[in-house]
mmCIF file of C-alpha atoms in Angstrom:
data_model
loop_
_atom_site.group_PDB
_atom_site.id
_atom_site.type_symbol
_atom_site.label_atom_id
_atom_site.label_comp_id
_atom_site.label_asym_id
_atom_site.label_seq_id
_atom_site.Cartn_x
_atom_site.Cartn_y
_atom_site.Cartn_z
ATOM 1 C CA MET A 1 -70.899 -24.146 -77.631
ATOM 2 C CA ALA A 2 -73.835 -22.162 -79.137
ATOM 3 C CA GLN A 3 -76.185 -23.483 -76.140
ATOM 4 C CA ALA A 4 -73.700 -22.600 -73.673
ATOM 5 C CA HIS A 5 -73.370 -18.915 -75.094
ATOM 6 C CA VAL A 6 -77.023 -18.605 -75.073
ATOM 7 C CA LYS A 7 -77.156 -19.419 -71.657
ATOM 8 C CA ALA A 8 -74.704 -17.011 -70.694
ATOM 9 C CA ARG A 9 -76.447 -14.188 -72.167
ATOM 10 C CA ALA A 10 -79.821 -15.026 -70.533
ATOM 11 C CA PRO A 11 -78.494 -14.344 -66.990
ATOM 12 C CA ARG A 12 -77.168 -10.845 -68.211
ATOM 13 C CA LYS A 13 -80.778 -10.323 -69.804
ATOM 14 C CA GLU A 14 -82.317 -11.058 -66.487
ATOM 15 C CA PHE A 15 -79.854 -8.802 -64.705
ATOM 16 C CA ARG A 16 -80.668 -5.900 -66.905
ATOM 17 C CA ARG A 17 -84.374 -6.271 -66.528
ATOM 18 C CA LYS A 18 -84.056 -6.388 -62.705
ATOM 19 C CA GLU A 19 -81.834 -3.400 -62.793
ATOM 20 C CA SER A 20 -84.289 -1.440 -64.977
ATOM 21 C CA ARG A 21 -87.259 -2.423 -62.755
ATOM 22 C CA ARG A 22 -85.208 -1.067 -59.606
ATOM 23 C CA LYS A 23 -84.691 2.072 -61.342
ATOM 24 C CA GLU A 24 -88.193 2.626 -62.201
ATOM 25 C CA SER A 25 -89.369 1.717 -58.617
ATOM 26 C CA VAL A 26 -86.807 4.323 -57.248
ATOM 27 C CA PHE A 27 -88.284 6.963 -59.569
ATOM 28 C CA GLY A 28 -91.710 6.242 -58.814
ATOM 29 C CA GLU A 29 -91.186 6.367 -55.021
ATOM 30 C CA ARG A 30 -89.230 9.579 -55.369
ATOM 31 C CA PHE A 31 -92.150 10.968 -57.618
ATOM 32 C CA SER A 32 -94.758 9.725 -54.960
ATOM 33 C CA VAL A 33 -92.840 11.481 -52.379
ATOM 34 C CA PHE A 34 -92.791 14.665 -54.412
ATOM 35 C CA ALA A 35 -96.527 14.441 -55.196
ATOM 36 C CA GLU A 36 -97.130 13.794 -51.327
ATOM 37 C CA THR A 37 -95.116 16.861 -50.275
ATOM 38 C CA LEU A 38 -97.215 19.058 -52.632
ATOM 39 C CA LEU A 39 -100.476 17.797 -51.410
ATOM 40 C CA THR A 40 -99.345 18.190 -47.752
ATOM 41 C CA GLY A 41 -98.550 21.970 -48.784
ATOM 42 C CA VAL A 42 -102.297 22.359 -49.782
ATOM 43 C CA TRP A 43 -103.158 20.810 -46.242
ATOM 44 C CA ILE A 44 -100.966 23.018 -44.413
ATOM 45 C CA ALA A 45 -102.258 26.019 -46.309
ATOM 46 C CA VAL A 46 -105.998 25.114 -45.111
ATOM 47 C CA ALA A 47 -104.837 24.507 -41.380
ATOM 48 C CA CYS A 48 -103.243 27.852 -41.435
ATOM 49 C CA LEU A 49 -106.460 29.687 -42.146
ATOM 50 C CA GLY A 50 -106.946 29.791 -38.181
ATOM 51 C CA ILE A 51 -104.404 32.742 -38.256
ATOM 52 C CA VAL A 52 -102.523 31.489 -35.079
ATOM 53 C CA THR A 53 -102.589 27.874 -36.227
ATOM 54 C CA TYR A 54 -99.672 27.795 -38.430
ATOM 55 C CA PRO A 55 -97.179 26.341 -36.069
ATOM 56 C CA ALA A 56 -99.655 23.339 -35.648
ATOM 57 C CA ALA A 57 -100.191 23.303 -39.379
ATOM 58 C CA PHE A 58 -96.672 22.611 -40.107
ATOM 59 C CA ALA A 59 -95.973 20.347 -37.383
ATOM 60 C CA ALA A 60 -98.860 18.111 -38.685
ATOM 61 C CA GLY A 61 -97.629 18.386 -42.013
ATOM 62 C CA ALA A 62 -94.066 17.489 -40.791
ATOM 63 C CA ARG A 63 -95.248 14.491 -38.940
ATOM 64 C CA HIS A 64 -97.089 13.110 -41.859
ATOM 65 C CA LEU A 65 -94.090 13.630 -44.057
ATOM 66 C CA ARG A 66 -91.812 11.776 -41.637
ATOM 67 C CA ARG A 67 -94.734 8.993 -41.614
ATOM 68 C CA ARG A 68 -94.414 9.027 -45.349
ATOM 69 C CA THR A 69 -90.493 8.558 -45.775
ATOM 70 C CA THR A 70 -90.603 5.869 -43.355
ATOM 71 C CA HIS A 71 -93.197 3.939 -45.288
ATOM 72 C CA GLU A 72 -95.931 4.318 -42.290
ATOM 73 C CA GLY A 73 -99.575 4.372 -42.844
ATOM 74 C CA GLY A 74 -101.412 7.841 -42.579
ATOM 75 C CA GLY A 75 -103.399 10.385 -44.499
ATOM 76 C CA LEU A 76 -105.541 13.294 -44.094
ATOM 77 C CA ARG A 77 -107.332 11.762 -41.045
ATOM 78 C CA GLU A 78 -103.909 11.166 -39.251
ATOM 79 C CA PHE A 79 -103.089 14.716 -40.259
ATOM 80 C CA VAL A 80 -106.212 16.337 -38.814
ATOM 81 C CA ALA A 81 -105.672 14.351 -35.510
ATOM 82 C CA ASP A 82 -102.206 15.521 -35.315
ATOM 83 C CA PHE A 83 -103.124 19.223 -36.141
ATOM 84 C CA ARG A 84 -105.766 18.981 -33.381
ATOM 85 C CA ALA A 85 -103.039 17.919 -30.817
ATOM 86 C CA ALA A 86 -100.406 20.432 -32.002
ATOM 87 C CA VAL A 87 -103.004 23.457 -32.014
ATOM 88 C CA ARG A 88 -103.572 22.998 -28.271
ATOM 89 C CA GLY A 89 -100.553 24.624 -27.221
ATOM 90 C CA GLY A 90 -99.310 25.720 -30.665
ATOM 91 C CA TRP A 91 -102.062 28.509 -30.860
ATOM 92 C CA ALA A 92 -99.960 30.516 -28.332
ATOM 93 C CA VAL A 93 -97.025 30.072 -30.282
ATOM 94 C CA GLY A 94 -98.540 31.433 -33.376
ATOM 95 C CA LEU A 95 -99.749 34.455 -31.303
ATOM 96 C CA ALA A 96 -96.616 35.364 -30.202
ATOM 97 C CA GLY A 97 -95.210 35.020 -33.842
ATOM 98 C CA TRP A 98 -97.590 37.528 -34.967
ATOM 99 C CA ALA A 99 -96.575 39.645 -32.165
ATOM 100 C CA VAL A 100 -92.782 39.507 -33.047
ATOM 101 C CA ALA A 101 -93.616 40.258 -36.808
ATOM 102 C CA ALA A 102 -95.769 43.349 -35.717
ATOM 103 C CA ALA A 103 -92.721 44.583 -33.743
ATOM 104 C CA VAL A 104 -90.564 43.978 -36.624
ATOM 105 C CA TRP A 105 -92.703 45.774 -38.971
ATOM 106 C CA VAL A 106 -92.672 48.915 -36.602
ATOM 107 C CA ASP A 107 -88.821 48.873 -36.794
ATOM 108 C CA VAL A 108 -89.075 48.763 -40.428
ATOM 109 C CA LEU A 109 -91.459 51.666 -40.577
ATOM 110 C CA ALA A 110 -88.987 53.450 -38.158
ATOM 111 C CA ALA A 111 -86.168 52.773 -40.535
ATOM 112 C CA ARG A 112 -88.065 54.149 -43.444
ATOM 113 C CA ALA A 113 -88.962 57.452 -41.444
ATOM 114 C CA GLY A 114 -85.445 58.289 -41.104
ATOM 115 C CA ILE A 115 -85.168 58.018 -37.378
ATOM 116 C CA PRO A 116 -81.660 57.997 -36.387
ATOM 117 C CA GLY A 117 -80.414 54.311 -36.040
ATOM 118 C CA GLY A 118 -83.605 52.992 -37.644
ATOM 119 C CA PRO A 119 -81.849 51.106 -40.552
ATOM 120 C CA LEU A 120 -79.641 49.161 -37.944
ATOM 121 C CA VAL A 121 -82.773 48.521 -35.982
ATOM 122 C CA GLY A 122 -84.763 47.468 -39.036
ATOM 123 C CA ALA A 123 -82.089 45.220 -40.298
ATOM 124 C CA VAL A 124 -81.630 43.441 -36.827
ATOM 125 C CA GLY A 125 -85.375 43.185 -36.440
ATOM 126 C CA VAL A 126 -85.440 41.369 -39.751
ATOM 127 C CA PHE A 127 -82.721 39.128 -39.196
ATOM 128 C CA ALA A 128 -84.210 38.061 -35.713
ATOM 129 C CA LEU A 129 -87.734 37.283 -37.402
ATOM 130 C CA ILE A 130 -86.127 35.060 -39.890
ATOM 131 C CA ALA A 131 -84.091 33.277 -37.324
ATOM 132 C CA ALA A 132 -87.181 32.887 -35.179
ATOM 133 C CA THR A 133 -89.195 31.558 -38.269
ATOM 134 C CA VAL A 134 -86.484 28.827 -38.778
ATOM 135 C CA ALA A 135 -86.394 27.743 -35.309
ATOM 136 C CA LEU A 136 -90.144 27.435 -35.179
ATOM 137 C CA LEU A 137 -90.091 25.167 -38.474
ATOM 138 C CA ARG A 138 -87.210 23.249 -36.710
ATOM 139 C CA ALA A 139 -89.460 22.718 -33.762
ATOM 140 C CA ALA A 140 -92.406 21.686 -35.980
ATOM 141 C CA ALA A 141 -90.321 19.363 -37.871
ATOM 142 C CA VAL A 142 -89.510 17.129 -34.834
ATOM 143 C CA TRP A 143 -92.969 17.764 -33.161
ATOM 144 C CA THR A 144 -94.860 14.722 -31.458
ATOM 145 C CA PRO A 145 -98.102 14.443 -29.617
ATOM 146 C CA GLY A 146 -97.660 15.412 -26.225
ATOM 147 C CA ALA A 147 -94.586 17.584 -26.668
ATOM 148 C CA ALA A 148 -94.362 20.833 -25.096
ATOM 149 C CA TRP A 149 -93.827 23.798 -27.445
ATOM 150 C CA ARG A 150 -91.699 25.734 -25.345
ATOM 151 C CA ALA A 151 -88.956 22.924 -24.782
ATOM 152 C CA LEU A 152 -89.368 22.277 -28.693
ATOM 153 C CA LEU A 153 -88.670 26.001 -29.446
ATOM 154 C CA ALA A 154 -85.942 26.262 -26.857
ATOM 155 C CA GLU A 155 -83.941 23.092 -28.529
ATOM 156 C CA ALA A 156 -84.712 24.387 -32.169
ATOM 157 C CA GLY A 157 -83.328 27.695 -31.284
ATOM 158 C CA ARG A 158 -80.024 26.281 -29.838
ATOM 159 C CA ARG A 159 -79.998 24.088 -33.435
ATOM 160 C CA THR A 160 -80.619 27.046 -35.431
ATOM 161 C CA VAL A 161 -77.455 28.811 -34.018
ATOM 162 C CA LEU A 162 -75.316 25.689 -34.110
ATOM 163 C CA ASP A 163 -76.381 24.229 -37.351
ATOM 164 C CA PRO A 164 -75.910 27.246 -39.660
ATOM 165 C CA ALA A 165 -75.867 25.096 -42.817
ATOM 166 C CA GLY A 166 -79.175 23.338 -41.873
ATOM 167 C CA SER A 167 -80.649 26.646 -41.090
ATOM 168 C CA PHE A 168 -79.691 28.302 -44.223
ATOM 169 C CA LEU A 169 -81.562 25.315 -46.173
ATOM 170 C CA VAL A 170 -84.619 26.234 -44.377
ATOM 171 C CA VAL A 171 -84.401 29.678 -45.308
ATOM 172 C CA CYS A 172 -83.763 28.862 -49.072
ATOM 173 C CA GLY A 173 -86.966 26.765 -48.686
ATOM 174 C CA LEU A 174 -88.728 30.097 -47.438
ATOM 175 C CA ALA A 175 -87.364 31.902 -50.153
ATOM 176 C CA VAL A 176 -88.978 29.274 -52.679
ATOM 177 C CA VAL A 177 -92.249 30.047 -51.162
ATOM 178 C CA ALA A 178 -91.750 33.762 -51.437
ATOM 179 C CA LEU A 179 -90.643 33.700 -54.993
ATOM 180 C CA SER A 180 -93.497 31.503 -55.778
ATOM 181 C CA ALA A 181 -96.206 33.809 -54.463
ATOM 182 C CA TRP A 182 -94.388 36.736 -56.222
ATOM 183 C CA PHE A 183 -94.479 34.809 -59.610
ATOM 184 C CA ALA A 184 -97.779 32.891 -59.257
ATOM 185 C CA PRO A 185 -99.728 33.301 -55.668
ATOM 186 C CA PRO A 186 -101.287 29.990 -56.034
ATOM 187 C CA LEU A 187 -98.059 28.317 -56.459
ATOM 188 C CA ALA A 188 -96.998 29.195 -52.899
ATOM 189 C CA VAL A 189 -99.766 26.758 -51.411
ATOM 190 C CA PRO A 190 -98.358 23.544 -52.390
ATOM 191 C CA VAL A 191 -94.814 24.613 -51.963
ATOM 192 C CA LEU A 192 -95.501 25.109 -48.326
ATOM 193 C CA GLY A 193 -95.110 21.386 -48.158
ATOM 194 C CA ALA A 194 -91.543 21.733 -49.581
ATOM 195 C CA VAL A 195 -90.761 23.912 -46.843
ATOM 196 C CA ALA A 196 -91.925 21.301 -44.269
ATOM 197 C CA ALA A 197 -90.025 18.667 -46.210
ATOM 198 C CA ALA A 198 -86.848 20.910 -46.104
ATOM 199 C CA ALA A 199 -87.333 21.209 -42.244
ATOM 200 C CA VAL A 200 -87.641 17.536 -41.618
ATOM 201 C CA ALA A 201 -84.565 16.628 -43.911
ATOM 202 C CA VAL A 202 -82.809 19.374 -41.925
ATOM 203 C CA GLU A 203 -83.502 17.643 -38.587
ATOM 204 C CA GLN A 204 -82.779 14.148 -39.864
ATOM 205 C CA ARG A 205 -79.567 15.439 -41.143
ATOM 206 C CA HIS A 206 -78.659 16.882 -37.772
ATOM 207 C CA ARG A 207 -79.933 13.831 -35.800
ATOM 208 C CA HIS A 208 -77.309 11.760 -38.049
ATOM 209 C CA ARG A 209 -74.303 13.918 -37.791
#
């Protein structure tokens, strides 16, 4: 009887050990993804130093995170290769983005100057800039080598409007970057990876709906 009781306990202990190892491996995997996200933010920040290269930087960062979450190989070398491929057409998108930002800034100055209708124009301009930024990030999240930026942005613009919940999540990611920059500017650098990760997660969520 005693031997049978001991044998009955053994499988339970073994099961608990396996369950504990499984939980530890899941935690380790999630922490590894988190660390990789922060590292990717640093890569993105460095790649954005080209002023008009930020679309390509986020596209390369998002593709790196997609590889990471699907357990594919890839590191800094692959990120640089993706960045070079994305910047060929992405620089024009980056230039257009700065033009839009400058136009919105003029609207905000007009609103502050007290021009009739200025506050409304300024609010519409800021809202349009946020929507354009979300569409850009969603386009970058699905970029692949050889993809046309114009087509990516057109599709991302439709998803931005038709998937407001996902777009709101991306806006929350941008808000985290802004708050990080306000509290401690250096923190905004790694958090850029979290924005790319949020855009990737939103696109995956939309794809599986």
